[in-house]
Short mmCIF file of C-alpha atoms and ligand atoms in Angstrom, two decimals:
data_model
loop_
_atom_site.label_atom_id
_atom_site.label_comp_id
_atom_site.label_asym_id
_atom_site.label_seq_id
_atom_site.Cartn_x
_atom_site.Cartn_y
_atom_site.Cartn_z
CA UNK Y 1 0.01 0.13 0.10
CA UNK Y 2 1.21 3.27 -0.74
CA UNK Y 3 -1.71 5.68 -0.47
CA UNK Y 4 0.10 7.74 2.29
CA UNK Y 5 3.23 8.66 0.34
CA UNK Y 6 5.34 6.02 1.67
CA UNK Y 7 5.00 2.18 1.41
CA UNK Y 8 3.30 0.17 4.14
CA UNK Y 9 3.63 -3.56 3.93
CA UNK Y 10 1.40 -5.86 6.01
CA UNK Y 11 2.92 -9.42 5.84
CA UNK Y 12 3.31 -12.57 8.01
CA UNK Y 13 6.92 -11.94 8.14
CA UNK Y 14 8.39 -8.55 7.29
CA UNK Y 15 11.80 -10.05 6.43
CA UNK Y 16 11.44 -10.41 2.56
CA UNK Y 17 9.66 -7.07 1.85
CA UNK Y 18 12.20 -5.27 4.27
CA UNK Y 19 15.07 -6.66 2.48
CA UNK Y 20 13.59 -5.91 -0.86
CA UNK Y 21 12.83 -2.30 0.31
CA UNK Y 22 16.48 -1.76 1.46
CA UNK Y 23 17.78 -3.14 -1.82
CA UNK Y 24 15.47 -1.28 -4.06
CA UNK Y 25 16.10 2.02 -2.43
CA UNK Y 26 19.86 1.50 -2.51
CA UNK Y 27 20.27 1.80 1.28
CA UNK Y 28 24.01 1.18 2.11
CA UNK Y 29 24.25 2.07 5.69
CA UNK Y 30 21.58 1.58 8.43
CA UNK Y 31 21.36 1.05 12.28
CA UNK Y 32 18.79 -1.23 13.84
CA UNK Y 33 17.17 0.13 17.02
CA UNK Y 34 14.92 -2.24 18.95
CA UNK Y 35 12.70 -2.95 21.96
CA UNK Y 36 14.72 -5.55 23.78
CA UNK Y 37 11.61 -7.63 23.96
CA UNK Y 38 11.74 -8.18 20.17
CA UNK Y 39 15.84 -8.31 19.90
CA UNK Y 40 15.50 -11.95 18.45
CA UNK Y 41 12.97 -10.73 15.84
CA UNK Y 42 15.08 -7.89 14.87
CA UNK Y 43 18.23 -9.80 14.63
CA UNK Y 44 16.34 -12.43 12.29
CA UNK Y 45 14.72 -9.79 10.23
CA UNK Y 46 17.91 -7.76 9.60
CA UNK Y 47 20.64 -10.43 9.36
CA UNK Y 48 22.25 -10.78 6.05
CA UNK Y 49 21.06 -7.30 4.94
CA UNK Y 50 24.30 -5.46 3.61
CA UNK Y 51 24.93 -2.15 5.44
CA UNK Y 52 24.01 -2.86 8.89
CA UNK Y 53 26.25 -0.73 11.33
CA UNK Y 54 24.67 -2.29 14.33
CA UNK Y 55 21.85 -3.62 16.23
CA UNK Y 56 21.10 -1.80 19.44
CA UNK Y 57 18.48 -2.95 21.96
CA UNK Y 58 16.80 -0.65 24.63
CA UNK Y 59 14.45 -1.58 27.56
CA UNK Y 60 11.45 0.34 26.71
CA UNK Y 61 7.97 0.44 28.11
CA UNK Y 62 5.88 3.60 28.54
CA UNK Y 63 7.72 4.76 31.67
CA UNK Y 64 10.86 4.98 29.49
CA UNK Y 65 9.34 7.03 26.90
CA UNK Y 66 11.42 9.97 28.03
CA UNK Y 67 13.85 12.49 26.99
CA UNK Y 68 16.37 10.65 28.97
CA UNK Y 69 16.06 7.50 26.90
CA UNK Y 70 16.12 9.76 23.74
CA UNK Y 71 19.40 10.91 24.79
CA UNK Y 72 20.62 7.52 25.32
CA UNK Y 73 19.43 6.52 21.71
CA UNK Y 74 20.91 9.49 20.19
CA UNK Y 75 24.36 9.02 21.80
CA UNK Y 76 24.29 5.22 20.66
CA UNK Y 77 23.63 6.54 17.13
CA UNK Y 78 26.97 8.61 17.48
CA UNK Y 79 28.86 5.50 18.98
CA UNK Y 80 27.89 3.24 16.12
CA UNK Y 81 28.93 5.71 13.67
CA UNK Y 82 25.56 6.86 12.11
CA UNK Y 83 26.13 9.89 9.93
CA UNK Y 84 23.61 11.92 7.90
CA UNK Y 85 23.29 9.17 4.96
CA UNK Y 86 22.40 6.34 7.64
CA UNK Y 87 18.84 5.07 7.71
CA UNK Y 88 17.52 4.02 11.09
CA UNK Y 89 15.40 0.86 11.31
CA UNK Y 90 13.22 0.62 14.39
CA UNK Y 91 11.71 -2.58 15.62
CA UNK Y 92 8.99 -2.65 18.24
CA UNK Y 93 5.70 -1.39 19.38
CA UNK Y 94 4.20 2.06 19.73
CA UNK Y 95 6.67 3.15 22.31
CA UNK Y 96 9.51 2.21 19.95
CA UNK Y 97 7.94 4.03 16.97
CA UNK Y 98 7.46 7.06 18.90
CA UNK Y 99 10.90 7.26 20.36
CA UNK Y 100 13.06 6.04 17.55
CA UNK Y 101 10.88 7.99 15.13
CA UNK Y 102 11.58 11.03 17.18
CA UNK Y 103 15.22 10.22 17.40
CA UNK Y 104 15.54 9.74 13.63
CA UNK Y 105 13.84 13.16 13.34
CA UNK Y 106 16.28 14.88 15.53
CA UNK Y 107 19.52 12.95 14.99
CA UNK Y 108 21.81 15.34 12.77
CA UNK Y 109 18.54 17.37 12.08
CA UNK Y 110 16.87 14.26 10.59
CA UNK Y 111 17.91 10.87 9.09
CA UNK Y 112 15.44 8.53 7.15
CA UNK Y 113 13.41 6.25 9.35
CA UNK Y 114 11.84 2.95 8.69
CA UNK Y 115 9.57 1.26 11.37
CA UNK Y 116 8.92 -2.42 11.74
CA UNK Y 117 5.78 -2.81 14.02
CA UNK Y 118 5.58 -5.74 16.39
CA UNK Y 119 2.69 -4.75 18.57
CA UNK Y 120 -0.93 -4.45 17.35
CA UNK Y 121 -1.10 -0.75 18.39
CA UNK Y 122 2.13 -0.02 16.46
CA UNK Y 123 0.61 -1.73 13.36
CA UNK Y 124 -2.83 -0.17 13.17
CA UNK Y 125 -2.09 3.13 15.09
CA UNK Y 126 1.12 4.35 16.24
CA UNK Y 127 3.55 3.61 13.24
CA UNK Y 128 1.04 5.33 10.79
CA UNK Y 129 0.39 8.97 10.43
CA UNK Y 130 4.00 10.58 11.11
CA UNK Y 131 3.64 11.42 14.63
CA UNK Y 132 6.44 10.78 17.07
CA UNK Y 133 7.62 11.93 20.44
CA UNK Y 134 8.21 11.28 24.18
CA UNK Y 135 6.41 12.05 27.38
CA UNK Y 136 7.40 14.81 29.89
CA UNK Y 137 6.84 14.62 33.53
CA UNK Y 138 3.78 17.15 33.09
CA UNK Y 139 2.22 14.59 30.58
CA UNK Y 140 2.21 12.21 27.74
CA UNK Y 141 3.35 13.01 24.39
CA UNK Y 142 4.49 16.60 25.11
CA UNK Y 143 7.45 16.80 23.09
CA UNK Y 144 7.72 15.40 19.50
CA UNK Y 145 7.47 16.17 15.72
CA UNK Y 146 5.22 15.31 12.84
CA UNK Y 147 7.67 13.57 10.56
CA UNK Y 148 6.93 10.67 7.87
CA UNK Y 149 9.00 7.44 7.83
CA UNK Y 150 10.14 6.20 4.68
CA UNK Y 151 8.49 2.81 5.12
CA UNK Y 152 6.48 0.99 7.64
CA UNK Y 153 6.25 -2.75 7.81
CA UNK Y 154 3.68 -4.72 10.01
CA UNK Y 155 5.52 -7.96 11.07
CA UNK Y 156 2.23 -9.79 11.61
CA UNK Y 157 3.87 -12.91 12.93
CA UNK Y 158 5.12 -10.97 15.91
CA UNK Y 159 1.86 -11.12 17.39
CA UNK Y 160 2.05 -14.58 18.30
CA UNK Y 161 4.42 -13.54 21.12
CA UNK Y 162 2.54 -10.35 22.14
CA UNK Y 163 1.09 -10.59 25.66
CA UNK Y 164 -2.72 -10.96 25.70
CA UNK Y 165 -3.12 -7.59 27.59
CA UNK Y 166 -1.25 -5.72 24.74
CA UNK Y 167 -3.39 -7.56 22.10
CA UNK Y 168 -6.34 -5.93 23.80
CA UNK Y 169 -4.88 -2.43 23.63
CA UNK Y 170 -4.76 -2.60 20.08
CA UNK Y 171 -8.29 -4.24 19.71
CA UNK Y 172 -9.89 -1.29 21.46
CA UNK Y 173 -8.33 0.92 18.49
CA UNK Y 174 -9.41 -1.54 15.94
CA UNK Y 175 -13.00 -1.58 17.05
CA UNK Y 176 -12.78 2.19 16.96
CA UNK Y 177 -11.69 1.98 13.41
CA UNK Y 178 -14.38 -0.40 12.50
CA UNK Y 179 -17.01 2.08 13.84
CA UNK Y 180 -15.45 4.74 11.61
CA UNK Y 181 -15.44 2.56 8.65
CA UNK Y 182 -18.64 0.80 9.27
CA UNK Y 183 -18.65 -2.09 6.74
CA UNK Y 184 -16.26 -4.84 6.23
CA UNK Y 185 -13.99 -4.28 9.11
CA UNK Y 186 -16.93 -3.91 11.64
CA UNK Y 187 -18.80 -6.80 10.12
CA UNK Y 188 -15.37 -8.99 10.17
CA UNK Y 189 -14.97 -7.97 13.84
CA UNK Y 190 -18.51 -9.30 14.65
CA UNK Y 191 -17.87 -12.58 12.85
CA UNK Y 192 -14.37 -13.08 14.37
CA UNK Y 193 -15.02 -11.83 18.05
CA UNK Y 194 -16.20 -15.44 19.30
CA UNK Y 195 -13.21 -17.11 18.05
CA UNK Y 196 -9.81 -17.37 19.66
CA UNK Y 197 -7.06 -15.06 18.30
CA UNK Y 198 -5.01 -17.72 16.83
CA UNK Y 199 -7.92 -18.27 14.38
CA UNK Y 200 -8.18 -14.62 13.24
CA UNK Y 201 -6.97 -13.70 9.72
CA UNK Y 202 -4.54 -10.98 11.30
CA UNK Y 203 -3.05 -9.87 8.19
CA UNK Y 204 -6.43 -8.90 6.71
CA UNK Y 205 -7.60 -7.34 9.94
CA UNK Y 206 -4.23 -5.22 10.32
CA UNK Y 207 -4.54 -4.22 6.75
CA UNK Y 208 -8.14 -3.10 6.89
CA UNK Y 209 -7.64 -1.45 10.35
CA UNK Y 210 -4.65 0.59 9.23
CA UNK Y 211 -6.30 1.43 6.09
CA UNK Y 212 -8.93 3.49 8.18
CA UNK Y 213 -6.21 5.55 9.68
CA UNK Y 214 -4.30 5.97 6.48
CA UNK Y 215 -7.48 7.41 4.75
CA UNK Y 216 -8.24 9.72 7.50
CA UNK Y 217 -4.73 10.84 7.87
CA UNK Y 218 -4.22 11.35 4.13
CA UNK Y 219 -7.13 13.85 4.16
CA UNK Y 220 -5.88 15.82 7.07
CA UNK Y 221 -1.93 15.51 7.49
CA UNK Y 222 -1.62 18.36 9.88
CA UNK Y 223 -4.68 17.76 12.23
CA UNK Y 224 -6.84 20.50 11.26
CA UNK Y 225 -10.24 18.60 11.52
CA UNK Y 226 -11.06 15.30 9.94
CA UNK Y 227 -8.15 13.60 11.83
CA UNK Y 228 -10.27 14.36 14.80
CA UNK Y 229 -12.66 11.31 14.15
CA UNK Y 230 -9.79 9.06 15.24
CA UNK Y 231 -10.37 10.50 18.72
CA UNK Y 232 -13.60 8.68 18.91
CA UNK Y 233 -13.91 7.21 22.41
CA UNK Y 234 -10.91 9.33 23.44
CA UNK Y 235 -12.15 12.33 25.21
CA UNK Y 236 -13.84 10.16 27.68
CA UNK Y 237 -11.23 7.45 27.56
CA UNK Y 238 -8.10 9.97 28.31
CA UNK Y 239 -10.24 11.45 31.16
CA UNK Y 240 -10.83 8.04 32.88
CA UNK Y 241 -7.10 7.09 32.47
CA UNK Y 242 -6.18 10.39 33.99
CA UNK Y 243 -8.71 10.31 36.77
CA UNK Y 244 -7.69 6.71 37.63
CA UNK Y 245 -3.70 7.82 37.99
CA UNK Y 246 -3.26 5.70 34.63
CA UNK Y 247 -4.36 2.59 36.46
CA UNK Y 248 -6.99 2.14 33.64
CA UNK Y 249 -5.00 1.59 30.39
CA UNK Y 250 -5.32 3.67 27.16
CA UNK Y 251 -7.05 0.75 25.49
CA UNK Y 252 -9.58 0.20 28.43
CA UNK Y 253 -10.12 3.92 28.54
CA UNK Y 254 -10.91 3.80 24.79
CA UNK Y 255 -13.22 1.04 24.99
CA UNK Y 256 -15.17 2.44 27.95
CA UNK Y 257 -15.02 5.73 25.93
CA UNK Y 258 -16.52 4.08 22.91
CA UNK Y 259 -19.56 3.03 25.23
CA UNK Y 260 -19.70 6.58 26.43
CA UNK Y 261 -19.52 8.22 23.13
CA UNK Y 262 -22.56 6.12 22.00
CA UNK Y 263 -24.49 7.05 24.94
CA UNK Y 264 -23.92 10.77 24.40
CA UNK Y 265 -24.66 10.37 20.85
CA UNK Y 266 -28.10 8.92 21.86
CA UNK Y 267 -28.56 11.74 24.36
CA UNK Y 268 -28.01 14.28 21.80
CA UNK Y 269 -30.21 12.84 19.24
CA UNK Y 270 -27.87 10.88 17.25
CA UNK Y 271 -27.17 7.17 16.60
CA UNK Y 272 -29.69 4.37 17.17
CA UNK Y 273 -30.29 2.07 20.20
CA UNK Y 274 -29.75 -0.92 17.91
CA UNK Y 275 -26.35 0.33 16.64
CA UNK Y 276 -25.37 1.09 20.31
CA UNK Y 277 -26.14 -2.37 21.32
CA UNK Y 278 -24.29 -3.84 18.34
CA UNK Y 279 -21.21 -1.86 19.61
CA UNK Y 280 -21.60 -2.99 23.23
CA UNK Y 281 -21.91 -6.50 21.94
CA UNK Y 282 -18.93 -6.49 20.18
CA UNK Y 283 -16.97 -5.14 23.02
CA UNK Y 284 -18.35 -7.66 25.37
CA UNK Y 285 -17.52 -10.57 22.83
CA UNK Y 286 -13.95 -9.11 22.89
CA UNK Y 287 -13.94 -8.73 26.57
CA UNK Y 288 -13.09 -5.26 26.65
CA UNK Y 289 -14.13 -3.24 29.42
CA UNK Y 290 -17.30 -0.94 29.33
CA UNK Y 291 -17.71 0.34 32.74
CA UNK Y 292 -15.30 2.10 35.33
CA UNK Y 293 -15.44 2.65 39.04
CA UNK Y 294 -14.05 6.07 38.64
CA UNK Y 295 -16.50 8.58 39.89
CA UNK Y 296 -18.00 11.40 37.65
CA UNK Y 297 -16.78 13.75 40.21
CA UNK Y 298 -13.24 12.88 39.27
CA UNK Y 299 -13.68 12.09 35.61
CA UNK Y 300 -15.60 15.38 34.64
CA UNK Y 301 -12.88 17.69 35.88
CA UNK Y 302 -10.29 15.53 33.96
CA UNK Y 303 -12.15 16.11 30.77
CA UNK Y 304 -11.71 19.63 31.30
CA UNK Y 305 -8.02 19.64 30.51
CA UNK Y 306 -9.00 18.50 26.82
CA UNK Y 307 -10.87 21.92 26.64
CA UNK Y 308 -7.61 23.88 26.46
CA UNK Y 309 -6.64 22.07 23.21
CA UNK Y 310 -9.92 23.09 21.61
CA UNK Y 311 -10.55 26.79 22.42
CA UNK Y 312 -12.26 26.54 25.80
CA UNK Y 313 -15.14 24.26 24.61
CA UNK Y 314 -15.12 20.55 24.91
CA UNK Y 315 -15.80 18.97 21.56
CA UNK Y 316 -16.79 15.39 21.22
CA UNK Y 317 -16.44 12.95 18.42
CA UNK Y 318 -19.73 11.17 18.36
CA UNK Y 319 -21.22 8.29 15.99
CA UNK Y 320 -24.24 9.39 13.96
CA UNK Y 321 -24.33 5.70 12.76
CA UNK Y 322 -21.75 2.70 12.47
CA UNK Y 323 -19.81 4.13 9.57
CA UNK Y 324 -20.62 7.61 10.04
CA UNK Y 325 -18.64 9.60 12.71
CA UNK Y 326 -18.94 13.27 13.47
CA UNK Y 327 -16.55 15.55 15.23
CA UNK Y 328 -16.58 18.93 16.73
CA UNK Y 329 -20.16 18.11 18.88
CA UNK Y 330 -20.77 20.37 21.84
CA UNK Y 331 -22.99 18.72 24.53
CA UNK Y 332 -24.30 20.21 27.80
CA UNK Y 333 -22.43 19.46 30.88
CA UNK Y 334 -25.60 17.84 32.28
CA UNK Y 335 -25.76 15.39 29.33
CA UNK Y 336 -22.14 14.54 29.84
CA UNK Y 337 -22.35 13.93 33.59
CA UNK Y 338 -25.37 11.67 33.01
CA UNK Y 339 -23.28 9.65 30.72
CA UNK Y 340 -20.27 9.45 33.16
CA UNK Y 341 -22.87 8.19 35.97
CA UNK Y 342 -24.11 5.35 33.47
CA UNK Y 343 -20.30 4.24 33.15
CA UNK Y 344 -20.31 3.22 36.73
CA UNK Y 345 -22.34 0.24 35.99
CA UNK Y 346 -22.07 -2.41 33.13
CA UNK Y 347 -24.61 -2.16 30.31
CA UNK Y 348 -28.01 -3.60 31.22
CA UNK Y 349 -31.52 -2.81 31.46
CA UNK Y 350 -30.82 0.94 32.35
CA UNK Y 351 -28.65 1.57 29.53
CA UNK Y 352 -31.22 3.90 27.76
CA UNK Y 353 -32.84 5.41 30.74
N1 LIG S 401 2.28 8.36 17.36
C1 LIG S 401 1.00 7.81 17.34
O1 LIG S 401 0.27 8.39 16.61
C2 LIG S 401 0.47 7.11 18.42
C3 LIG S 401 -0.74 6.33 18.19
C4 LIG S 401 -1.10 5.47 19.23
C5 LIG S 401 -0.06 5.11 20.32
N2 LIG S 401 0.86 5.82 20.39
C6 LIG S 401 1.84 5.45 21.45
O2 LIG S 401 2.10 3.97 21.39
C7 LIG S 401 2.42 3.59 22.67
C8 LIG S 401 1.63 2.11 22.99
O3 LIG S 401 2.11 1.36 22.05
P1 LIG S 401 2.26 -0.11 22.47
O4 LIG S 401 1.01 -0.74 23.07
O5 LIG S 401 2.77 -0.76 21.20
O6 LIG S 401 3.21 -0.11 23.50
P2 LIG S 401 4.78 -0.84 23.60
O7 LIG S 401 5.41 -0.51 22.52
O8 LIG S 401 5.28 -0.50 24.96
O9 LIG S 401 4.44 -2.29 23.51
C9 LIG S 401 3.76 -3.06 24.56
C10 LIG S 401 4.61 -4.18 25.23
O10 LIG S 401 4.70 -5.17 24.32
C11 LIG S 401 6.16 -5.63 24.11
N3 LIG S 401 6.12 -5.99 22.74
C12 LIG S 401 6.08 -5.40 21.60
N4 LIG S 401 6.03 -6.14 20.47
C13 LIG S 401 6.20 -7.44 21.00
C14 LIG S 401 6.10 -8.74 20.40
N5 LIG S 401 5.93 -8.84 19.32
N6 LIG S 401 6.22 -9.82 21.36
C15 LIG S 401 6.40 -9.60 22.76
N7 LIG S 401 6.35 -8.50 23.31
C16 LIG S 401 6.34 -7.34 22.63
C17 LIG S 401 6.73 -4.32 24.36
O11 LIG S 401 8.14 -4.49 24.66
C18 LIG S 401 6.18 -3.82 25.56
O12 LIG S 401 6.51 -4.39 26.72
C19 LIG S 401 1.95 4.73 23.67
O13 LIG S 401 3.28 5.30 24.08
C20 LIG S 401 1.36 5.63 22.83
O14 LIG S 401 1.50 6.99 23.13
C21 LIG S 401 1.27 6.63 19.44
ZN1 LIG S 402 -5.87 5.85 21.12
#
């Protein structure tokens, strides 16, 4: 696929397409940077490709997505002798793509970057769209750039070793993409949801899910508007994450947020009960959370920090239908609070009251 200005290859193994890409582009020098948890994969993927200056592994995880790790990475690049003509090949999940992508953007004012995605979040979300960065003590993703990689490879076989809880992080985003797309992807998820992961056609799912992000990002490279639909479920989700002191993971927040967006859509005269129930049924089959013990008194104030980003008024992304998502919706505080109260109980008889 090349719709976004650079190739994105989704394959069982990224080995052959990566090799072909490096050869066809005439890349003569590259450094592999990887998450230590996929070091074996990174080695296998790049062994035998000519021009590898080094392969460097880093202990990552969200807590290490920091300026201090960035500095270590940049100093490593100096040590292995990377110059302005050296391509960086990052291997790992979303933390790796954010951190190594940022390092490539900063190193000697920018060297070419290739990402090989090994987590579901990286494949369908983080590695696509050109955003990179690190967290600051004051908040997540506060430092970073917009900069496209020269290629992205989804190494789908790697999902076999990805821990279940990290699979679920990606699934929440895939359901979100399914609601935005509304046809083949959403239908496929409904069909597959009762089956164990090993029976899923992951290449197809990853391909279809990332295509949703590619399509949206393409229409709105610098986030002026349309790209906001990708925030479906995120205004509620981020606030729940924050209010919980990040005990609730991002994927869990998004999943609960998808239910919340459906509820607010219903209260503001959008969406249908049937479609809301379809989304809930899918989340339930995938064992994604739909309720939180966080009180509205904690979550509502946490939502207000989203306001600053949007000129003082909270704007929601809400479904009008599965396959038709609207952004920039303003809702009354009372409606939002009513939705938050509902989230304290799982969906049940009272869902529409
Ligand atoms: N830039 C963007 O547009 C964007 C979009 C979404 C998410 N993100 C970022 O992505 C990050 C979350 O991504 P993530 O969920 O991939 O986290 P992650 O990169 O920390 O990966 C999750 C865990 O799985 C391990 N792992 C990765 N691939 C593996 C594999 N194949 N086998 C075994 N273990 C493996 C990692 O070492 C880590 O422990 C967050 O920092 C988030 O901010 C960025
Ligand atoms: Zn997200």
